[in-house]
Amino acid sequence: MEEHGFDFRRQLSIMARERLTFSPISEISTLVQAHAALSFGAGEPSDGTIPKTSFQAAAERAFADPGIWGYHHDELGDLDLRTWLLERMKLDDMAPDWVQAEDILITHGAGGAISLAVEALVDEGSVVLVEGPTYSDSLLALRRQGAVCIPVPSDADGILPEELERIPALREARFLYTIPNFQNPSGCTTTLARRRHILEILRRHDVAILEDDPYHYLGYDGPAPTSYLKLAGNDRRVIHCNSFSKIVAPGIRIGWAVVPPALKEAFLALAVCDGLGPALLLQRALLYLMRSLDFEKYVEGLRSEYRSRRDRMLDLIERRLAPLGLRTNRPGGGFFIWAQAPEEMKDFHSEAFARYAVRREKIGVVPGNAFFPEGASMGDRAFRLSYAKLPPEHMKEGVERLARAWTSFAGQRGKSDR
Ligand SMILES: Cc1ncc(COP(=O)(O)O)c(C=O)c1O
């Protein structure tokens, strides 16, 4: 017997042995904690925006509901919550006419919905198209299932249609995974014209879409364009995933998927294997919270808070980091700014820089290669900055630390302590 008891390493499945990896974001959070650092790494809501008191009142109401203690016999999740979501999605230009409450599945966050979609649609070796860059943890779920992910180059307006057309494996792709609004990590939004163009290409090649939209309500310069789900209308090639993580709290782990009828059976069977959905108590509490709020006013409050954080961050970057050569974009919403090293910094490597910055100057950022499939080098010169969680009063100090790290890292190139 080993020091830690039974040696399960010998028993690990091929999947666990060969395809599981940890989230690079968790690695940075661990380093941030270990060094008591400030962080632009966390892509989650600021503590102050979480409606804790109202949620507590809603949860107390939910406690009195009958049926919350037993197994819930509706695998789709709470019907009243699904009905609320349906109404919201119709109001917000997200759902076409065919979508009804029975097409909505409550999931463990958007991540849970993505995981189900990947399990339902991906075999080992299946081709999946992703944005370049894309959300790191979805790449992990795709990798676990054995997908071959092909990043499609994107610009400020989203995926480049001509690059999509150029992909030799386009026709055999199982789906395109896209985050069309205020994307993680680039902050970019796919314009309506691009969405139409991309949809037309995918229709022509008979490829489905996995649309991931957790930042939908966080547009600071205007609302999100019409969803792929709605644009696709009756051809029902879009699985739409969404979440309360960014507009309420990630800790409640509640999201949803709009599942096309042809996939419903597979999704329900997978959801059962996946430990059933989120706790009914929490689903009911969330429903009561939503009913107690003026939703429009509520999300406008979030937008106004994050808009001012974004503007402050951009202003600090402009003043302190742009003169050092760091190139950044201006996101129209969401939580993220995408930062890139200039061409002149030939041997800049974002993973080395991220480790260096947290160790040397106690400031966390997420390296760009976390957002590309393994082995791709496109993220090596980029990193992600989140302005959502770090309190505004620490932003100046955070940017100052980043500037110091950037300057000394550039001076250190070639030395071994990177
Ligand atoms: C694009 C995107 N999809 C999914 C998720 C996961 O969200 P959830 O907490 O709802 O699982 C995140 C969280 O950062 C995200 O940015």
Coordinates of C-alpha atoms and ligand atoms in Angstrom, one line a residue:
M1 CA 0.0 0.0 0.0
E2 CA 1.2 3.5 -0.9
E3 CA 1.6 6.3 1.6
H4 CA -1.8 7.7 0.5
G5 CA -3.6 4.3 0.6
F6 CA -4.9 2.5 -2.5
D7 CA -3.1 3.4 -5.7
F8 CA -5.8 4.6 -7.9
R9 CA -3.4 5.9 -10.5
R10 CA -3.2 2.4 -12.0
Q11 CA -7.0 2.3 -12.3
L12 CA -7.5 5.7 -14.0
S13 CA -9.5 5.6 -17.1
I14 CA -7.8 6.6 -20.4
M15 CA -9.8 9.7 -20.4
A16 CA -8.6 10.7 -16.9
R17 CA -5.0 9.7 -17.7
E18 CA -4.7 11.3 -21.0
R19 CA -7.2 14.0 -21.5
L20 CA -7.9 15.8 -18.2
T21 CA -6.0 18.9 -17.4
F22 CA -6.5 21.7 -14.8
S23 CA -7.8 25.1 -15.6
P24 CA -5.0 27.5 -16.2
I25 CA -7.2 30.1 -14.5
S26 CA -7.2 27.9 -11.3
E27 CA -3.4 27.8 -11.4
I28 CA -3.2 31.6 -11.5
S29 CA -5.8 31.9 -8.7
T30 CA -3.7 29.5 -6.5
L31 CA -0.6 31.6 -7.1
V32 CA -2.6 34.8 -6.4
Q33 CA -3.7 33.4 -3.1
A34 CA -0.3 32.1 -2.2
H35 CA 1.3 35.5 -2.8
A36 CA -1.6 37.5 -1.3
A37 CA -1.6 39.3 -4.7
L38 CA -4.1 41.7 -6.3
S39 CA -5.6 40.2 -9.3
F40 CA -7.0 41.0 -12.7
G41 CA -7.5 37.3 -13.2
A42 CA -10.9 36.6 -11.8
G43 CA -13.8 36.6 -14.3
E44 CA -16.5 36.8 -11.8
P45 CA -18.8 39.5 -10.4
S46 CA -17.7 41.9 -7.7
D47 CA -18.9 40.9 -4.3
G48 CA -20.8 44.2 -3.9
T49 CA -23.0 43.6 -6.9
I50 CA -24.3 40.2 -5.5
P51 CA -27.9 40.8 -4.2
K52 CA -27.3 38.8 -1.0
T53 CA -30.0 40.3 1.2
S54 CA -32.7 39.9 -1.5
F55 CA -31.5 36.4 -2.2
Q56 CA -31.7 35.5 1.4
A57 CA -35.3 36.7 1.6
A58 CA -36.1 34.8 -1.6
A59 CA -34.4 31.6 -0.2
E60 CA -36.4 31.9 3.0
R61 CA -39.6 31.9 1.0
A62 CA -38.3 28.9 -1.0
F63 CA -37.8 27.0 2.2
A64 CA -41.5 27.0 2.8
D65 CA -42.3 25.4 -0.7
P66 CA -43.6 21.9 -0.7
G67 CA -41.5 19.4 -2.7
I68 CA -38.1 20.9 -2.3
W69 CA -36.8 18.1 -0.1
G70 CA -37.4 15.1 -2.3
Y71 CA -36.1 14.1 -5.7
H72 CA -37.5 16.5 -8.2
H73 CA -39.4 14.6 -10.9
D74 CA -39.1 17.1 -13.6
E75 CA -35.6 16.5 -15.1
L76 CA -35.8 19.8 -17.0
G77 CA -35.8 21.8 -13.7
D78 CA -38.4 24.0 -12.1
L79 CA -41.2 24.8 -14.5
D80 CA -41.9 28.3 -13.1
L81 CA -38.2 29.2 -13.4
R82 CA -38.2 27.9 -17.0
T83 CA -41.3 29.9 -17.8
W84 CA -39.7 33.0 -16.4
L85 CA -36.6 32.4 -18.5
L86 CA -38.8 31.8 -21.6
E87 CA -40.6 35.2 -21.1
R88 CA -37.3 36.9 -20.6
M89 CA -35.7 35.4 -23.7
K90 CA -38.6 36.4 -25.8
L91 CA -38.5 39.9 -24.5
D92 CA -34.8 40.2 -25.1
D93 CA -34.6 39.0 -28.8
M94 CA -33.0 35.7 -27.8
A95 CA -35.7 33.1 -28.5
P96 CA -37.5 32.2 -31.8
D97 CA -41.2 31.2 -31.8
W98 CA -40.6 27.5 -31.5
V99 CA -39.0 27.7 -28.1
Q100 CA -41.3 26.8 -25.2
A101 CA -40.6 26.2 -21.5
E102 CA -40.2 22.4 -22.2
D103 CA -37.2 23.2 -24.5
I104 CA -35.3 24.8 -21.6
L105 CA -33.1 22.7 -19.3
I106 CA -31.8 24.1 -16.0
T107 CA -28.1 23.3 -15.6
H108 CA -25.2 23.6 -13.3
G109 CA -24.2 27.0 -14.8
A110 CA -23.4 27.6 -18.4
G111 CA -20.5 25.3 -17.9
G112 CA -22.8 22.4 -17.0
A113 CA -24.8 23.1 -20.2
I114 CA -21.7 23.2 -22.3
S115 CA -20.5 19.9 -20.8
L116 CA -23.8 18.2 -21.6
A117 CA -23.6 19.5 -25.2
V118 CA -20.1 18.3 -25.6
E119 CA -20.9 14.8 -24.2
A120 CA -23.9 14.6 -26.5
L121 CA -22.2 15.6 -29.7
V122 CA -18.5 14.9 -29.5
D123 CA -16.6 11.6 -30.1
E124 CA -12.9 11.1 -29.8
G125 CA -11.4 12.8 -32.9
S126 CA -14.5 14.9 -33.7
V127 CA -13.7 18.3 -35.2
V128 CA -15.1 21.3 -33.2
L129 CA -14.6 24.8 -34.4
V130 CA -13.9 27.4 -31.7
E131 CA -13.1 31.1 -31.7
G132 CA -9.5 32.0 -31.5
P133 CA -9.3 32.9 -28.6
T134 CA -12.1 31.2 -26.6
Y135 CA -13.1 30.4 -23.0
S136 CA -10.5 28.1 -21.4
D137 CA -12.7 25.8 -19.4
S138 CA -14.9 25.0 -22.4
L139 CA -11.6 23.9 -24.2
L140 CA -11.0 21.6 -21.2
A141 CA -14.5 20.0 -21.6
L142 CA -13.8 19.5 -25.3
R143 CA -10.4 18.0 -24.7
R144 CA -11.8 15.6 -22.1
Q145 CA -14.2 14.3 -24.7
G146 CA -11.4 13.9 -27.2
A147 CA -12.4 16.8 -29.6
V148 CA -10.0 18.1 -32.1
C149 CA -10.5 21.9 -31.7
I150 CA -9.8 24.2 -34.5
P151 CA -9.5 27.9 -33.6
V152 CA -11.0 30.2 -36.2
P153 CA -9.3 33.6 -36.3
S154 CA -11.4 36.5 -35.1
D155 CA -11.1 40.2 -35.0
A156 CA -13.0 43.0 -33.1
D157 CA -16.2 42.1 -34.9
G158 CA -16.0 38.4 -34.1
I159 CA -15.2 35.3 -36.2
L160 CA -13.8 36.2 -39.7
P161 CA -16.2 34.5 -42.2
E162 CA -13.5 34.2 -44.9
E163 CA -11.3 32.3 -42.4
L164 CA -14.2 30.1 -41.4
E165 CA -14.7 29.2 -45.1
R166 CA -11.1 28.4 -45.5
I167 CA -11.0 25.6 -42.9
P168 CA -10.7 22.3 -44.8
A169 CA -12.5 20.3 -42.1
L170 CA -15.4 22.7 -42.0
R171 CA -18.0 20.3 -43.4
E172 CA -17.1 17.6 -41.0
A173 CA -17.2 19.8 -37.9
R174 CA -19.7 18.7 -35.2
F175 CA -20.4 22.4 -34.3
L176 CA -19.0 25.8 -33.9
Y177 CA -18.6 26.9 -30.2
T178 CA -19.1 30.6 -30.0
I179 CA -19.4 33.3 -27.3
P180 CA -21.0 36.0 -29.4
N181 CA -21.4 38.8 -26.8
F182 CA -18.6 40.5 -24.9
Q183 CA -16.5 37.4 -25.3
N184 CA -14.3 35.7 -22.7
P185 CA -11.4 36.5 -23.1
S186 CA -11.3 39.0 -25.9
G187 CA -14.2 41.3 -24.8
C188 CA -15.3 41.4 -28.5
T189 CA -18.9 41.1 -29.8
T190 CA -19.9 39.5 -33.1
T191 CA -21.8 42.1 -35.1
L192 CA -25.2 41.3 -36.4
A193 CA -24.0 41.3 -40.0
R194 CA -21.2 38.8 -39.1
R195 CA -23.7 36.5 -37.3
R196 CA -25.9 36.4 -40.4
H197 CA -22.9 35.7 -42.6
I198 CA -21.5 33.0 -40.3
L199 CA -24.9 31.4 -40.0
E200 CA -25.2 31.3 -43.8
I201 CA -21.8 29.6 -44.1
L202 CA -22.7 27.0 -41.4
R203 CA -26.0 26.3 -43.0
R204 CA -24.4 25.7 -46.3
H205 CA -21.9 23.3 -44.7
D206 CA -24.5 21.8 -42.4
V207 CA -22.8 22.6 -39.2
A208 CA -24.5 23.2 -35.8
I209 CA -23.8 26.0 -33.3
L210 CA -23.2 25.9 -29.6
E211 CA -23.9 29.5 -28.5
D212 CA -22.6 30.5 -25.0
D213 CA -24.0 33.8 -23.8
P214 CA -23.4 34.5 -20.1
Y215 CA -22.5 38.2 -20.6
H216 CA -25.7 38.9 -22.6
Y217 CA -27.0 41.5 -20.2
L218 CA -23.7 43.2 -19.6
G219 CA -23.4 45.5 -22.7
Y220 CA -22.1 48.9 -21.6
D221 CA -22.4 50.8 -25.0
G222 CA -25.7 49.2 -26.2
P223 CA -27.5 45.9 -26.0
A224 CA -26.3 42.6 -27.4
P225 CA -27.4 41.9 -31.0
T226 CA -30.0 39.2 -31.8
S227 CA -28.9 35.8 -30.7
Y228 CA -27.8 33.0 -33.1
L229 CA -30.7 31.0 -31.6
K230 CA -33.2 33.5 -32.8
L231 CA -31.5 34.2 -36.1
A232 CA -31.4 30.5 -37.0
G233 CA -35.2 30.4 -36.3
N234 CA -36.9 27.3 -37.4
D235 CA -33.9 25.3 -38.6
R236 CA -33.1 24.7 -34.9
R237 CA -29.3 24.1 -35.4
V238 CA -28.4 26.2 -32.3
I239 CA -28.0 25.0 -28.7
H240 CA -28.0 28.1 -26.5
C241 CA -26.3 28.1 -23.1
N242 CA -26.7 30.8 -20.6
S243 CA -26.1 31.5 -16.9
F244 CA -27.0 33.5 -13.7
S245 CA -23.3 33.4 -12.7
K246 CA -22.4 36.8 -14.1
I247 CA -25.6 38.6 -13.2
V248 CA -26.4 37.1 -9.8
A249 CA -23.6 34.9 -8.4
P250 CA -21.4 32.0 -9.7
G251 CA -21.8 30.2 -6.4
I252 CA -25.4 29.3 -7.0
R253 CA -24.4 27.3 -10.0
I254 CA -27.5 27.9 -12.0
G255 CA -27.6 28.2 -15.8
W256 CA -29.8 26.9 -18.6
A257 CA -29.7 25.5 -22.1
V258 CA -32.2 25.9 -24.9
V259 CA -32.1 22.4 -26.3
P260 CA -33.4 21.7 -29.9
P261 CA -36.1 19.0 -29.9
A262 CA -33.9 16.5 -31.7
L263 CA -31.4 16.6 -28.8
K264 CA -33.8 16.7 -25.9
E265 CA -33.8 13.0 -25.1
A266 CA -30.0 12.8 -25.1
F267 CA -29.7 15.9 -22.9
L268 CA -32.2 14.6 -20.4
A269 CA -30.5 11.2 -20.1
L270 CA -27.1 12.9 -19.7
A271 CA -28.5 15.2 -17.1
V272 CA -29.6 12.2 -15.0
C273 CA -26.1 10.7 -15.2
D274 CA -24.7 14.1 -14.3
G275 CA -26.3 14.0 -10.8
L276 CA -29.5 15.7 -11.8
G277 CA -29.8 19.5 -12.0
P278 CA -29.1 22.2 -9.4
A279 CA -30.9 22.0 -6.1
L280 CA -34.6 22.8 -6.4
L281 CA -34.3 25.0 -3.3
L282 CA -31.8 27.2 -5.2
Q283 CA -33.9 27.2 -8.3
R284 CA -37.0 28.3 -6.4
A285 CA -34.9 31.0 -4.5
L286 CA -33.6 32.3 -7.8
L287 CA -37.1 32.4 -9.2
Y288 CA -38.4 34.4 -6.2
L289 CA -35.5 36.7 -6.4
M290 CA -36.1 37.4 -10.1
R291 CA -39.8 38.0 -9.5
S292 CA -39.0 40.4 -6.6
L293 CA -36.8 42.5 -8.9
D294 CA -37.4 45.0 -11.6
F295 CA -35.1 43.0 -13.9
E296 CA -34.5 45.9 -16.3
K297 CA -33.5 48.2 -13.5
Y298 CA -31.5 45.5 -11.8
V299 CA -29.3 44.8 -14.9
E300 CA -29.0 48.5 -15.6
G301 CA -27.5 48.8 -12.1
L302 CA -25.0 46.1 -12.9
R303 CA -24.2 47.7 -16.2
S304 CA -23.6 51.1 -14.6
E305 CA -21.2 49.6 -12.0
Y306 CA -19.2 47.6 -14.5
R307 CA -19.2 50.4 -17.2
S308 CA -17.5 52.7 -14.7
R309 CA -15.0 50.0 -13.8
R310 CA -14.2 49.3 -17.5
D311 CA -13.8 53.0 -18.1
R312 CA -11.5 53.5 -15.1
M313 CA -9.4 50.5 -16.2
L314 CA -9.1 51.7 -19.8
D315 CA -8.1 55.1 -18.5
L316 CA -5.4 53.7 -16.3
I317 CA -4.1 51.4 -19.1
E318 CA -4.0 54.4 -21.5
R319 CA -2.0 56.4 -19.1
R320 CA 0.4 53.8 -17.6
L321 CA 0.6 50.7 -19.8
A322 CA 0.0 52.0 -23.4
P323 CA 3.1 54.2 -23.2
L324 CA 5.1 51.0 -22.4
G325 CA 3.9 49.3 -25.6
L326 CA 1.1 47.2 -24.3
R327 CA -1.8 47.0 -26.8
T328 CA -5.3 46.5 -25.5
N329 CA -8.9 46.7 -26.9
R330 CA -12.0 48.5 -25.7
P331 CA -14.7 45.9 -24.8
G332 CA -18.3 46.9 -25.3
G333 CA -19.4 44.9 -22.3
G334 CA -18.6 41.9 -20.1
F335 CA -15.6 41.6 -17.8
F336 CA -12.5 41.4 -20.0
I337 CA -9.8 43.3 -21.8
W338 CA -7.4 41.5 -24.1
A339 CA -3.8 42.7 -23.9
Q340 CA -1.1 42.0 -26.4
A341 CA 2.7 42.4 -26.4
P342 CA 4.1 44.4 -29.4
E343 CA 5.9 42.6 -32.2
E344 CA 9.2 44.2 -31.0
M345 CA 9.1 42.1 -27.8
K346 CA 10.2 39.0 -29.8
D347 CA 10.6 36.4 -27.0
F348 CA 7.7 37.6 -24.8
H349 CA 5.8 34.6 -23.5
S350 CA 2.5 35.2 -21.6
E351 CA 2.7 32.1 -19.4
A352 CA 6.1 33.1 -18.1
F353 CA 5.0 36.7 -17.8
A354 CA 1.9 35.7 -15.8
R355 CA 3.9 33.7 -13.3
Y356 CA 6.6 36.4 -13.1
A357 CA 4.0 39.2 -12.5
V358 CA 2.4 37.4 -9.6
R359 CA 5.6 36.3 -8.0
R360 CA 7.6 39.5 -8.5
E361 CA 4.9 42.2 -8.2
K362 CA 2.0 40.4 -6.7
I363 CA -0.4 41.0 -9.6
G364 CA -2.4 38.3 -11.3
V365 CA -3.3 38.1 -15.0
V366 CA -4.3 35.0 -17.1
P367 CA -1.9 34.0 -19.9
G368 CA -3.3 34.0 -23.4
N369 CA -2.4 30.4 -24.3
A370 CA -5.1 29.3 -21.8
F371 CA -7.6 30.4 -24.4
F372 CA -6.4 28.4 -27.4
P373 CA -6.3 24.6 -27.9
E374 CA -3.2 22.9 -26.5
G375 CA -0.2 23.3 -28.7
A376 CA -1.4 26.5 -30.5
S377 CA 1.0 29.4 -30.2
M378 CA -1.5 32.1 -31.0
G379 CA -2.0 33.1 -27.3
D380 CA 1.7 33.3 -26.4
R381 CA 1.9 37.1 -26.8
A382 CA -1.4 37.9 -25.1
F383 CA -3.0 37.9 -21.7
R384 CA -6.5 38.6 -20.2
L385 CA -7.3 41.4 -17.8
S386 CA -10.6 41.3 -15.9
Y387 CA -11.9 44.6 -14.4
A388 CA -14.9 42.9 -12.7
K389 CA -13.8 41.8 -9.3
L390 CA -10.9 43.9 -8.1
P391 CA -12.3 46.8 -6.2
P392 CA -12.0 50.1 -8.1
E393 CA -9.9 51.6 -5.3
H394 CA -7.2 48.9 -5.9
M395 CA -7.2 49.3 -9.7
K396 CA -4.6 52.0 -9.8
E397 CA -2.2 50.0 -7.6
G398 CA -2.9 46.9 -9.7
V399 CA -2.1 48.7 -13.0
E400 CA 1.0 50.2 -11.3
R401 CA 2.2 46.7 -10.3
L402 CA 1.5 45.4 -13.8
A403 CA 3.5 48.3 -15.3
R404 CA 6.4 47.4 -13.0
A405 CA 6.2 43.7 -13.8
W406 CA 6.1 44.5 -17.6
T407 CA 9.1 46.8 -17.4
S408 CA 11.3 44.5 -15.4
F409 CA 10.2 41.4 -17.3
A410 CA 11.2 43.1 -20.5
G411 CA 14.6 43.9 -18.9
Q412 CA 14.9 40.3 -17.7
R413 CA 14.5 38.6 -21.0
G414 CA 16.9 35.8 -21.4
K415 CA 17.5 35.4 -17.6
S416 CA 16.5 32.2 -15.9
D417 CA 14.2 33.4 -13.1
R418 CA 11.2 33.9 -15.5
Ligands
LIG1 C1 -18.0 32.3 -21.8 C2 -18.2 31.6 -20.5 N1 -18.9 30.5 -20.6 C3 -19.2 29.8 -19.5 C4 -18.7 30.2 -18.3 C5 -19.1 29.3 -17.1 O1 -20.1 29.9 -16.4 P1 -20.9 29.2 -15.3 O2 -20.5 29.7 -14.0 O3 -22.3 29.6 -15.6 O4 -20.7 27.7 -15.4 C6 -18.0 31.3 -18.2 C7 -17.4 31.7 -16.9 O5 -16.4 32.4 -16.8 C8 -17.7 32.0 -19.3 O6 -17.0 33.2 -19.3

